[in-house]
Coordinates of C-alpha atoms and ligand atoms in Angstrom, one line a residue:
X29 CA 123.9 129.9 152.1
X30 CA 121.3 128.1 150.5
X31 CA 120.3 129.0 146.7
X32 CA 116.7 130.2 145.8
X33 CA 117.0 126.8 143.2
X34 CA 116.8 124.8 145.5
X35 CA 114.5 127.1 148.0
X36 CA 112.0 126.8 145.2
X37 CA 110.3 123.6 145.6
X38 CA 107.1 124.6 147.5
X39 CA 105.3 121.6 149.8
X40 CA 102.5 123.5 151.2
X41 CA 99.4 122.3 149.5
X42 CA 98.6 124.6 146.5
X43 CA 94.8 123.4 145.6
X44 CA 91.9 125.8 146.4
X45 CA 89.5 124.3 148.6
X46 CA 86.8 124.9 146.3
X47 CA 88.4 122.5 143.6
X48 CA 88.2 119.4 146.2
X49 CA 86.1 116.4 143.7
X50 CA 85.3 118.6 140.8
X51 CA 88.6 117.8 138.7
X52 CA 87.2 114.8 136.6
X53 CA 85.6 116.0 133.6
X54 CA 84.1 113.5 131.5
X55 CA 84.7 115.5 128.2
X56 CA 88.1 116.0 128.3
X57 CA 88.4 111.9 128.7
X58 CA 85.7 111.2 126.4
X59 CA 87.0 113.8 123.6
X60 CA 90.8 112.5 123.9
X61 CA 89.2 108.7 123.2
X62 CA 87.3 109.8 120.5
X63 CA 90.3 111.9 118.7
X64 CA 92.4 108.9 119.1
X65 CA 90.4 105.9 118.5
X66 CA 87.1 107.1 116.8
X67 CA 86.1 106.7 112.8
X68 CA 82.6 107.8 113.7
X69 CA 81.8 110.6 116.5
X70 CA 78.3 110.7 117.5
X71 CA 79.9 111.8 121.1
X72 CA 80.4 115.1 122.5
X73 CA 77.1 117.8 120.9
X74 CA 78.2 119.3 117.7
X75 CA 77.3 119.0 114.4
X76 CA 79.7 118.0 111.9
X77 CA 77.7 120.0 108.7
X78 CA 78.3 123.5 108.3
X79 CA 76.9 126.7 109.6
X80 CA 74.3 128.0 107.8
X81 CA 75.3 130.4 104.8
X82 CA 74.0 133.5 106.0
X83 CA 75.6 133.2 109.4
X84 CA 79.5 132.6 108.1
X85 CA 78.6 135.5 105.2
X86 CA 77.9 137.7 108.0
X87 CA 81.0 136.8 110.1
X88 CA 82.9 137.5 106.7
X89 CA 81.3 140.8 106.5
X90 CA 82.3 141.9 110.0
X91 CA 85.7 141.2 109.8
X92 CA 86.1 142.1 105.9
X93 CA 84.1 145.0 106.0
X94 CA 85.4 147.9 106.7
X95 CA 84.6 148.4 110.4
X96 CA 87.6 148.2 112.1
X97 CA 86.3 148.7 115.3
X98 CA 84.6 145.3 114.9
X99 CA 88.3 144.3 115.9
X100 CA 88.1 146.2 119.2
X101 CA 86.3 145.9 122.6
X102 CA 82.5 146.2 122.6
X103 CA 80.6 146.6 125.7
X104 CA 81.0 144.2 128.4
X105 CA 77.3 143.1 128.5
X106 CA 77.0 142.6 125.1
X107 CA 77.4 144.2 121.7
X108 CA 74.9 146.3 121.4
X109 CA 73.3 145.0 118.2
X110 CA 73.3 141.4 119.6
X111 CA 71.3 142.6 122.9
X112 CA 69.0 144.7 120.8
X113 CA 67.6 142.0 118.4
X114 CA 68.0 139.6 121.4
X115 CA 65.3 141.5 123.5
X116 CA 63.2 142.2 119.7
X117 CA 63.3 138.4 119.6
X118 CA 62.4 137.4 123.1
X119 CA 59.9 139.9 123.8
X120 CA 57.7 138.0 121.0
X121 CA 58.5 134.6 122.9
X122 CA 57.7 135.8 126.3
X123 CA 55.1 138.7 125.3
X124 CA 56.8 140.9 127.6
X125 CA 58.3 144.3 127.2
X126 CA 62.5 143.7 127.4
X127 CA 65.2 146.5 127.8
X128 CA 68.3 145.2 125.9
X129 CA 70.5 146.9 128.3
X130 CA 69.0 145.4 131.6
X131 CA 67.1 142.5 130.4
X132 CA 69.7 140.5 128.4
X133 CA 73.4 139.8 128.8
X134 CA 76.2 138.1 126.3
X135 CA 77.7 135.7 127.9
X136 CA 80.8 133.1 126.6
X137 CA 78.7 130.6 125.6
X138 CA 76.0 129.1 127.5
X139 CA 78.7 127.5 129.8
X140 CA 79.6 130.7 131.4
X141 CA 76.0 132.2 131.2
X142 CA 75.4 129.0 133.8
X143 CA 78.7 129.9 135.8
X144 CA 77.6 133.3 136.1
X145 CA 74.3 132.4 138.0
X146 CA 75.9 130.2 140.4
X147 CA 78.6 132.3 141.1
X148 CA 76.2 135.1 141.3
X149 CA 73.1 133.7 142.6
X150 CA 74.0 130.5 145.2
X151 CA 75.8 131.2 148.6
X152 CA 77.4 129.2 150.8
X153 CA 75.2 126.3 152.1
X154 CA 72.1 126.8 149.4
X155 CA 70.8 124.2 147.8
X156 CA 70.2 123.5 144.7
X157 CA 68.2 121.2 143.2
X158 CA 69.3 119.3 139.7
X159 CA 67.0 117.3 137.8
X160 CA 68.8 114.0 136.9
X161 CA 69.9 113.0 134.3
X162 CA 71.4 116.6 133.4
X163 CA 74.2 118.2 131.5
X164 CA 77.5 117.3 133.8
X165 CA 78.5 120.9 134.5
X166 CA 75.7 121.7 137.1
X167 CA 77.2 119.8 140.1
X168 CA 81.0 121.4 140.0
X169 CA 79.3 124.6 139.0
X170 CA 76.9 124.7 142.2
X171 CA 79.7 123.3 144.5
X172 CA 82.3 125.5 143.4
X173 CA 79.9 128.4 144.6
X174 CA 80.0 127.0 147.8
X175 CA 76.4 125.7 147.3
X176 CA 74.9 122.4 147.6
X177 CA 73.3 119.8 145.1
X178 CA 70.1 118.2 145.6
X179 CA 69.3 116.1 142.8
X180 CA 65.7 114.4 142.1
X181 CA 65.8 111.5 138.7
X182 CA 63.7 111.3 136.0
X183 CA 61.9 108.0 136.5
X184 CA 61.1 105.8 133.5
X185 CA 58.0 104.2 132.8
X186 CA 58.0 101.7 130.3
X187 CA 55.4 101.5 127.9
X188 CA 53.6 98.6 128.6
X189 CA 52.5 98.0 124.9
X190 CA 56.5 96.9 123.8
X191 CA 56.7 100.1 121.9
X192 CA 59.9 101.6 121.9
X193 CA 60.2 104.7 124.7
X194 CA 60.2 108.1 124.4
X195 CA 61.7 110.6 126.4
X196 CA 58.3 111.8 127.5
X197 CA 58.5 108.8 129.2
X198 CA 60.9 109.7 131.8
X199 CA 59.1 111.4 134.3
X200 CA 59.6 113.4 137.8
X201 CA 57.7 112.1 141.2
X202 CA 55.6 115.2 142.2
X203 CA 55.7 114.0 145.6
X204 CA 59.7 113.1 145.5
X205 CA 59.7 116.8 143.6
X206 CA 57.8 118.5 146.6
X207 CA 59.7 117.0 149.1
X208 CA 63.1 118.0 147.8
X209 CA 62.4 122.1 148.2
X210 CA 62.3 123.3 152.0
X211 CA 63.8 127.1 153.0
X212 CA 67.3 125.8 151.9
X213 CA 66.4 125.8 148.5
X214 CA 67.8 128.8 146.4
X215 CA 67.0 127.7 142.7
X216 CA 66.5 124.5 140.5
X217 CA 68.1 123.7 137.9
X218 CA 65.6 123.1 134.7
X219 CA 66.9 121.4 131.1
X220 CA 64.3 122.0 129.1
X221 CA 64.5 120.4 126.3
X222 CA 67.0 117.9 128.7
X223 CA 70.6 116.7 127.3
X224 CA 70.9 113.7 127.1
X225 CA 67.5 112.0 127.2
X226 CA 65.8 114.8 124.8
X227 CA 63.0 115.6 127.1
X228 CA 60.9 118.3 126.4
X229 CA 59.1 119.1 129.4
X230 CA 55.1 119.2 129.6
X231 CA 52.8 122.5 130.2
X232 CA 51.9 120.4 133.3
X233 CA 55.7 119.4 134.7
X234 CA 56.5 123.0 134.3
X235 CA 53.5 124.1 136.3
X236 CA 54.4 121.4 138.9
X237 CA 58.2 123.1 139.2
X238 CA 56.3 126.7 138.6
X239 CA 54.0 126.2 141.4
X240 CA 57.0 124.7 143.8
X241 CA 59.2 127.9 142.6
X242 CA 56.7 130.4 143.7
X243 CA 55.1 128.3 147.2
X244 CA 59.0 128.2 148.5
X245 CA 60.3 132.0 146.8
X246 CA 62.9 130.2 144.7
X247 CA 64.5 131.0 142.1
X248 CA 64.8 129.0 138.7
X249 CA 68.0 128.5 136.2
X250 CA 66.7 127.9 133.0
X251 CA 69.2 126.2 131.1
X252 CA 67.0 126.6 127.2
X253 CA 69.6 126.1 124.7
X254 CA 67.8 123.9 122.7
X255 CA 64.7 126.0 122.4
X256 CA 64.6 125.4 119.0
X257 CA 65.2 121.4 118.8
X258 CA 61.6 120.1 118.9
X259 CA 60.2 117.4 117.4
X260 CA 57.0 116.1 116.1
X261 CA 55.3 119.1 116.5
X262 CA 55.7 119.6 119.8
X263 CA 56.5 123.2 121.2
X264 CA 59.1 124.1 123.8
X265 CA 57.9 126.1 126.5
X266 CA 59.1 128.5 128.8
X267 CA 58.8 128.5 132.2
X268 CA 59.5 132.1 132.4
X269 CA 56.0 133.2 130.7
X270 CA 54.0 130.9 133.7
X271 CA 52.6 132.5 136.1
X272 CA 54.7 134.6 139.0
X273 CA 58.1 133.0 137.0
X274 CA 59.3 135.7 135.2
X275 CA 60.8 137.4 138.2
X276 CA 62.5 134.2 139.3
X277 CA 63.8 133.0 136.6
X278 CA 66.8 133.4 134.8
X279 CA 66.8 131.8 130.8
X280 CA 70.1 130.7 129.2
X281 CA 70.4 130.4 125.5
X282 CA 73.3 129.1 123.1
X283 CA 74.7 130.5 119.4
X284 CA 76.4 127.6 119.0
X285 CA 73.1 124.8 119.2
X286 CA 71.1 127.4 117.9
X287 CA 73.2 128.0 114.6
X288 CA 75.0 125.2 114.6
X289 CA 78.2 126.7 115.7
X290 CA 79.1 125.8 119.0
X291 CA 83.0 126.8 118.2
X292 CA 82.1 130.5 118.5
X293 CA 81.1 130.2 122.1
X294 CA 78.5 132.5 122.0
X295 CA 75.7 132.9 124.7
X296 CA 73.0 134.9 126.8
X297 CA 70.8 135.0 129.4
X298 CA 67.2 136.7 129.6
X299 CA 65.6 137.9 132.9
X300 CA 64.8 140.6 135.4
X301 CA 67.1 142.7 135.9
X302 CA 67.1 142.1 139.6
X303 CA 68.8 138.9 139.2
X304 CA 70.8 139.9 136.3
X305 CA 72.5 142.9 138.1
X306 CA 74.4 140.6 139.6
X307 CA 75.3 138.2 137.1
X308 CA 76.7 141.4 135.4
X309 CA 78.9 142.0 138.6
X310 CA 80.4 138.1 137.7
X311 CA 80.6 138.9 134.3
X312 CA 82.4 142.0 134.8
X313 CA 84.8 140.8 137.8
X314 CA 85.6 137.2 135.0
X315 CA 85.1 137.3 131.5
X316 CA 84.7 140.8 131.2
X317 CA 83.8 140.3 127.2
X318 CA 83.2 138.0 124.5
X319 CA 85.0 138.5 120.9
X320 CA 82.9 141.1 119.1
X321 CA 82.9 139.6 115.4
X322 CA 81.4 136.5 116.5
X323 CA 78.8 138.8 118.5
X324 CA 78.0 140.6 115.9
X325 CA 77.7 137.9 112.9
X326 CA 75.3 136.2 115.7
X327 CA 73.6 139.5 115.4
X328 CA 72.8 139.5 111.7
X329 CA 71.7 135.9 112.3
X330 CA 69.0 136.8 114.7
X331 CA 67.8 139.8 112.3
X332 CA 67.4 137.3 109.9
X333 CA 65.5 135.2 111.7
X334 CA 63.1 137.9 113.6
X335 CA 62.8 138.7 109.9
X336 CA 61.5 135.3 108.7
X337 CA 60.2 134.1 112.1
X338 CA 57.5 131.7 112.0
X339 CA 58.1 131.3 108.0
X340 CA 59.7 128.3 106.2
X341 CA 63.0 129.4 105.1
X342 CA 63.7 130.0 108.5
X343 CA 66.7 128.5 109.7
X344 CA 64.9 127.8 112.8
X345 CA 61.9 126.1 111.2
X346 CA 64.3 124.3 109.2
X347 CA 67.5 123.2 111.4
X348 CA 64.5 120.6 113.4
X349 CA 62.9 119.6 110.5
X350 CA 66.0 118.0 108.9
X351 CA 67.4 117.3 112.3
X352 CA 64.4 115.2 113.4
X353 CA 64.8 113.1 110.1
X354 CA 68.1 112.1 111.3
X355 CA 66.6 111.3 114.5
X356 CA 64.5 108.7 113.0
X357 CA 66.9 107.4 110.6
X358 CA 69.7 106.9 114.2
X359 CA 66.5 105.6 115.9
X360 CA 65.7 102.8 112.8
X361 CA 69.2 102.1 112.7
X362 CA 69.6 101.4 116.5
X363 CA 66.6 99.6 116.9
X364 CA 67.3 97.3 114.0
X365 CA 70.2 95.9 115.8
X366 CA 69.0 96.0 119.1
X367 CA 70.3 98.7 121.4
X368 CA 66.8 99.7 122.0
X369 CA 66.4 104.1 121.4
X370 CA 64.9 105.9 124.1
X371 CA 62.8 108.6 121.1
X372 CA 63.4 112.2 122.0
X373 CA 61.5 114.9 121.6
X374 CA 63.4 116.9 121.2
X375 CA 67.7 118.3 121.5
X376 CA 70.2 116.2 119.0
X377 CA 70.9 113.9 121.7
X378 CA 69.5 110.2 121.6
X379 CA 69.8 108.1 124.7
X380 CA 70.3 103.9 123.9
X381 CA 70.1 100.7 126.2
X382 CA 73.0 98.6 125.7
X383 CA 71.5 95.8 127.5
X384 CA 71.8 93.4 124.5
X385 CA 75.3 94.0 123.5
X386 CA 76.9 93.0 127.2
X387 CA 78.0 89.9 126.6
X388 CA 80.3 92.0 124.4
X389 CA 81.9 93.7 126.6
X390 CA 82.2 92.0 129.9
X391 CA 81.4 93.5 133.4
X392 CA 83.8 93.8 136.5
X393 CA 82.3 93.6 139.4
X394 CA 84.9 94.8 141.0
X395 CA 85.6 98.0 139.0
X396 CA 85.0 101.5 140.2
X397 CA 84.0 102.3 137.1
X398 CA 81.1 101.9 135.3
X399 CA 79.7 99.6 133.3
X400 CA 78.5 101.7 130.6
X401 CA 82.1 103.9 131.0
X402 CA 83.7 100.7 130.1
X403 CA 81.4 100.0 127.4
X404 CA 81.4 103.0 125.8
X405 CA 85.4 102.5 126.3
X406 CA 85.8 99.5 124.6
X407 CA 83.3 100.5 121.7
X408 CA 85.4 103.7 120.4
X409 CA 88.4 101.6 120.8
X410 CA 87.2 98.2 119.3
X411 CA 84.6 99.6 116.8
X412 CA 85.8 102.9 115.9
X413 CA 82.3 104.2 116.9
X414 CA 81.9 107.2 119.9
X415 CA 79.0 107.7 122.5
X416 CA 78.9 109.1 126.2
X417 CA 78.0 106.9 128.7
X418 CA 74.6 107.9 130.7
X419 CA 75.7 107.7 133.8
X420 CA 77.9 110.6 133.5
X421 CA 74.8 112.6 133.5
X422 CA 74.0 111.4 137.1
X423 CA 75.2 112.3 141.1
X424 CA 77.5 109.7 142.1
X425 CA 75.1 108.8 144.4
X426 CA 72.9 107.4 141.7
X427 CA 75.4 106.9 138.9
X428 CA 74.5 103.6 139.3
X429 CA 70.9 102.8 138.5
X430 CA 71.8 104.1 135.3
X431 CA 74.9 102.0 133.8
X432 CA 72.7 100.1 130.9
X433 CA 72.4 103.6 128.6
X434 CA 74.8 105.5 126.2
X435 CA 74.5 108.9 124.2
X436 CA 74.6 109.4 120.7
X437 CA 74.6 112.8 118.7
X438 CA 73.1 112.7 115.6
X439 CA 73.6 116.4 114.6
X440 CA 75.9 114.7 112.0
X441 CA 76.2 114.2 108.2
X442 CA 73.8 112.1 106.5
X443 CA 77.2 110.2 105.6
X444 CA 78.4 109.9 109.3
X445 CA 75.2 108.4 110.3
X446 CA 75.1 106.1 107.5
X447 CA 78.9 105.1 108.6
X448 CA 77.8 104.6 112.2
X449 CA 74.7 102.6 110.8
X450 CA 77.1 100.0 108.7
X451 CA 79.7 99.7 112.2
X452 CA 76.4 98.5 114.4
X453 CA 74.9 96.2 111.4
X454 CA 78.5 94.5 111.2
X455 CA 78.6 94.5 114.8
X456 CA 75.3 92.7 114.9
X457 CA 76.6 90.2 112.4
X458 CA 79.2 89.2 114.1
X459 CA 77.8 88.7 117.4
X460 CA 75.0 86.1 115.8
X461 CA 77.6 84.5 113.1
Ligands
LIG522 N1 73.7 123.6 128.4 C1 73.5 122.4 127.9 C2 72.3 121.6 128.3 C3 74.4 121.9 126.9 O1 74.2 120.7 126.3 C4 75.5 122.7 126.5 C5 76.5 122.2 125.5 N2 76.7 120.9 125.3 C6 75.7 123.9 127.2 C7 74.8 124.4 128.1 C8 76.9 124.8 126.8 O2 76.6 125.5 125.7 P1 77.8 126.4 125.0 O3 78.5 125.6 124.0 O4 77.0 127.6 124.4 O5 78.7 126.9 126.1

């Protein structure tokens, strides 16, 4: 007689196939080293000032305000207020008629609005291409779905006049682009404006991808949440309103970047309703729902802003305005002690060579890691101060053209970036005393 006790200990292996090299995830490293060790966090992408007023008055009102159904399922596709003023708002974007019931669904964030087009979209054997550098969760997402990544970089050219770059400086190969799509390809993957470099794709580079889409019937994940993070007067674009796009193309947008409050995990996505039939068929089969308070306070926000669109006191007028002064206030401060800013034009991400500040920090030749893991390492735990390293936002097939760069957030307190300022100008100090 043997006891089930000691029956219980299982050997076969219990891992899905589809997990095999997508366990690392660099933010659950990054944030642990940041909680422990960090006194300024311009890491992981979320501001540290409030939500705007009107937002947290309206998720007080839902869940204060008599409505006690607020507490309750909604539908699974979205509350219906939130996909009603989400079609108002897009059909003035895309100057296109929108049903709110087949044209737009709520997702859990932006996150699961991406997992729900992979899942939904990509088969077994598809490719998919990725422009590099992009945000991490593309490459598990595509593999997990069976599908596989194709990625094409950004190249930079640098200015020739010693001016400091910009993101519009990175820029894709049409040729390399061209020759990445053959009858393999199911979608590509566009960032637009990109995390982490800030790039804010051109009329022309979207016509490039547009043009590629349409020749080769493929289909186009728009990954837009931060439509409304532009800088210097440029405007974001969407690829969806260029020609022959709108059917292919699937747009993702984000509550949390777009009212600065990416804790309620609110999301969408905006297309046909060919290719979001099936997203809703994920949706339903996963997720099923997303909390309905923080749907419908997202709600009010959007009627607010459809309200005051275009004007002043909008919160999207005004979230880049004061978000591209702290651009240039991180930029001045970098540049003054020499970890050279690469400008964006756009998100609340800021990309920096480190090139200066090596002999800091020591490389291993020998290391699997890294360099700019290791520095980024060793500068939350010996300055206090937080960043992603850049390569984390590449294949690991290329991770390693790209180990001279780290990401800063500057969605932050004037304070917090005035804290991060003094740690670098110290820094600086002490490496020329
Ligand atoms: N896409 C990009 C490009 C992002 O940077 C992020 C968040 N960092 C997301 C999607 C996920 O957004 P959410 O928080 O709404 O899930």
């Amino acid at each position: 007689f043997v006891p089930h006790s000691l029956q219980a200990k299982m050997s076969r292996p219990v891992q899905a196939r589809r997990l095999e090299g997508v366990d690392k995830n660099i933010w659950v490293e990054f944030v642990k080293l940041a909680a422990t060790y960090s006194k300024v966090n311009l890491g992981q992408g979320f501001p540290d000032f409030p939500a705007p007023d009107f937002l947290t008055e309206a998720f007080t009102r839902a869940l204060g305000g008599g409505n006690h159904m607020l507490h309750q399922y909604t539908r699974a596709f979205g509350h219906p207020p939130l996909v009603k003023v989400l079609a108002q708002f897009f059909e003035k974007l895309l100057g296109r008629d929108l049903d709110p019931m087949t044209n737009v669904m709520v997702t859990v964030g932006a996150y699961q609005a991406l997992f729900c087009c992979f899942q939904a979209l990509v088969d077994e054997g598809d490719e998919v291409i990725i422009i590099e550098p992009f945000f991490d969760c593309y490459e598990p997402m595509v593999k997990m779905a069976g599908g596989i990544p194709v990625f094409i970089p950004l190249r930079p050219n640098p200015p020739k006049d010693g001016k400091l770059m910009s993101s519009a400086d990175w820029q894709l190969d049409p040729a390399e682009l061209a020759s990445k799509f053959s009858e393999r390809t199911k979608a590509i993957v566009l960032n637009s404006p990109n995390n982490p470099l800030g790039k804010v794709f051109s009329r022309g580079e979207l016509g490039l991808i547009a043009e590629l889409c349409v020749k080769h019937d493929v289909l186009c994940i728009s990954d837009e949440v931060y439509e409304w993070l532009v800088y210097d007067g440029r405007q974001h674009i969407r690829i969806a309103s260029l020609q022959g796009m709108w059917d292919r193309t699937v747009i993702i947008g984000s509550a949390g970047k777009t009212f600065s409050a990416t804790g309620w995990k609110v999301g969408w996505v905006v297309g046909p309703d060919r290719l979001l039939q099936h997203l809703r068929t994920v949706h339903q089969n996963s997720v099923y729902h997303c909390a309905t308070i923080a749907q419908e306070a997202v709600a009010q926000g959007f009627q607010r802003e459809l309200m005051l669109y275009g004007k002043p006191e909008s919160y999207f007028v005004q979230l880049p305005k004061e978000l591209q002064q702290k651009r240039d206030w991180l930029v001045q401060s970098l540049d003054a002690v020499g970890m050279k800013p690469i400008i964006p034009e756009g998100t609340y991400f800021l990309v920096a060579d480190i090139s200066q500040f090596k002999s800091d920090v020591p490389d291993v030749p020998s290391s699997d890691e890294p360099y700019d893991y290791r520095f980024a390492k060793w500068m939350v735990k010996n300055k206090g101060l937080a960043a992603i390293p850049l390569s984390a936002f590449y294949s690991q097939a290329h991770k390693n053209n790209y180990t001279n760069f780290i990401r800063f957030c500057f969605a932050k307190e004037e304070a917090t970036l005035k804290a991060a300022n003094d740690i670098l100008q110290k820094w600086k100090q002490e490496k020329t005393s």
